[in-house]
Amino acid sequence: MPQDTTAQSIQSQTRGRWVCWYGHATGHYWGMPRPPYPWFGIVEGDSPEMLTARIAEVDKYHGRGRRL
């Protein structure tokens, strides 16, 4: 499905710091940072642009985490 490919693309843009997926039941895009990120939670966007913006918002506030 194209939404799955889009979610994979967003995940790739974060260089693997975030796990991203498309919720087929919800119709929304979701993201969750991988440890050792300084924040644990899930963000949601109703579009790829919204998810990307929410990830950027969390990154801006908490930093991008440690590089592995």
C-alpha positions in Angstrom: 0.0 0.0 0.0 1.3 3.5 -0.8 0.7 4.7 2.8 3.1 2.0 4.1 5.7 3.2 1.7 5.2 6.7 2.8 5.6 5.8 6.5 8.8 3.9 5.6 10.1 7.0 3.8 9.4 9.2 6.9 11.2 6.7 9.1 14.1 6.8 6.7 14.2 10.6 6.9 14.8 10.3 10.7 17.7 8.0 10.0 16.2 5.2 12.1 15.7 7.3 15.2 12.0 6.9 14.9 9.8 3.9 14.0 6.9 5.0 11.7 3.9 3.3 10.4 0.5 3.8 8.9 -2.5 2.7 10.9 -4.9 1.1 8.5 -7.6 1.0 11.1 -7.2 4.6 12.1 -6.2 6.1 8.8 -3.4 8.1 10.5 0.4 8.0 10.4 2.2 7.2 13.7 5.7 7.5 15.0 7.6 6.4 18.1 11.2 7.2 19.0 13.7 4.4 19.5 15.7 4.2 22.7 18.0 5.9 23.9 15.8 8.9 22.9 15.2 11.2 25.9 11.4 11.0 25.4 9.1 8.0 25.2 5.7 8.4 23.6 3.8 8.1 20.3 2.9 10.9 17.9 0.1 10.9 15.4 -0.5 12.8 12.2 -3.5 12.6 9.8 -1.1 13.2 6.9 2.6 12.5 6.2 3.3 16.2 6.5 1.6 16.4 9.9 3.6 13.4 11.2 6.8 14.9 10.0 5.9 18.2 11.7 5.1 16.4 15.0 8.4 14.5 14.9 10.3 17.8 14.2 8.4 19.4 17.1 9.5 16.6 19.5 13.1 16.7 18.2 13.2 20.4 18.7 12.1 20.2 22.3 14.0 17.1 23.3 16.9 17.1 20.9 17.7 14.4 18.4 18.9 11.9 21.0 22.2 10.2 21.1 23.7 8.9 17.9 24.3 5.2 17.9 
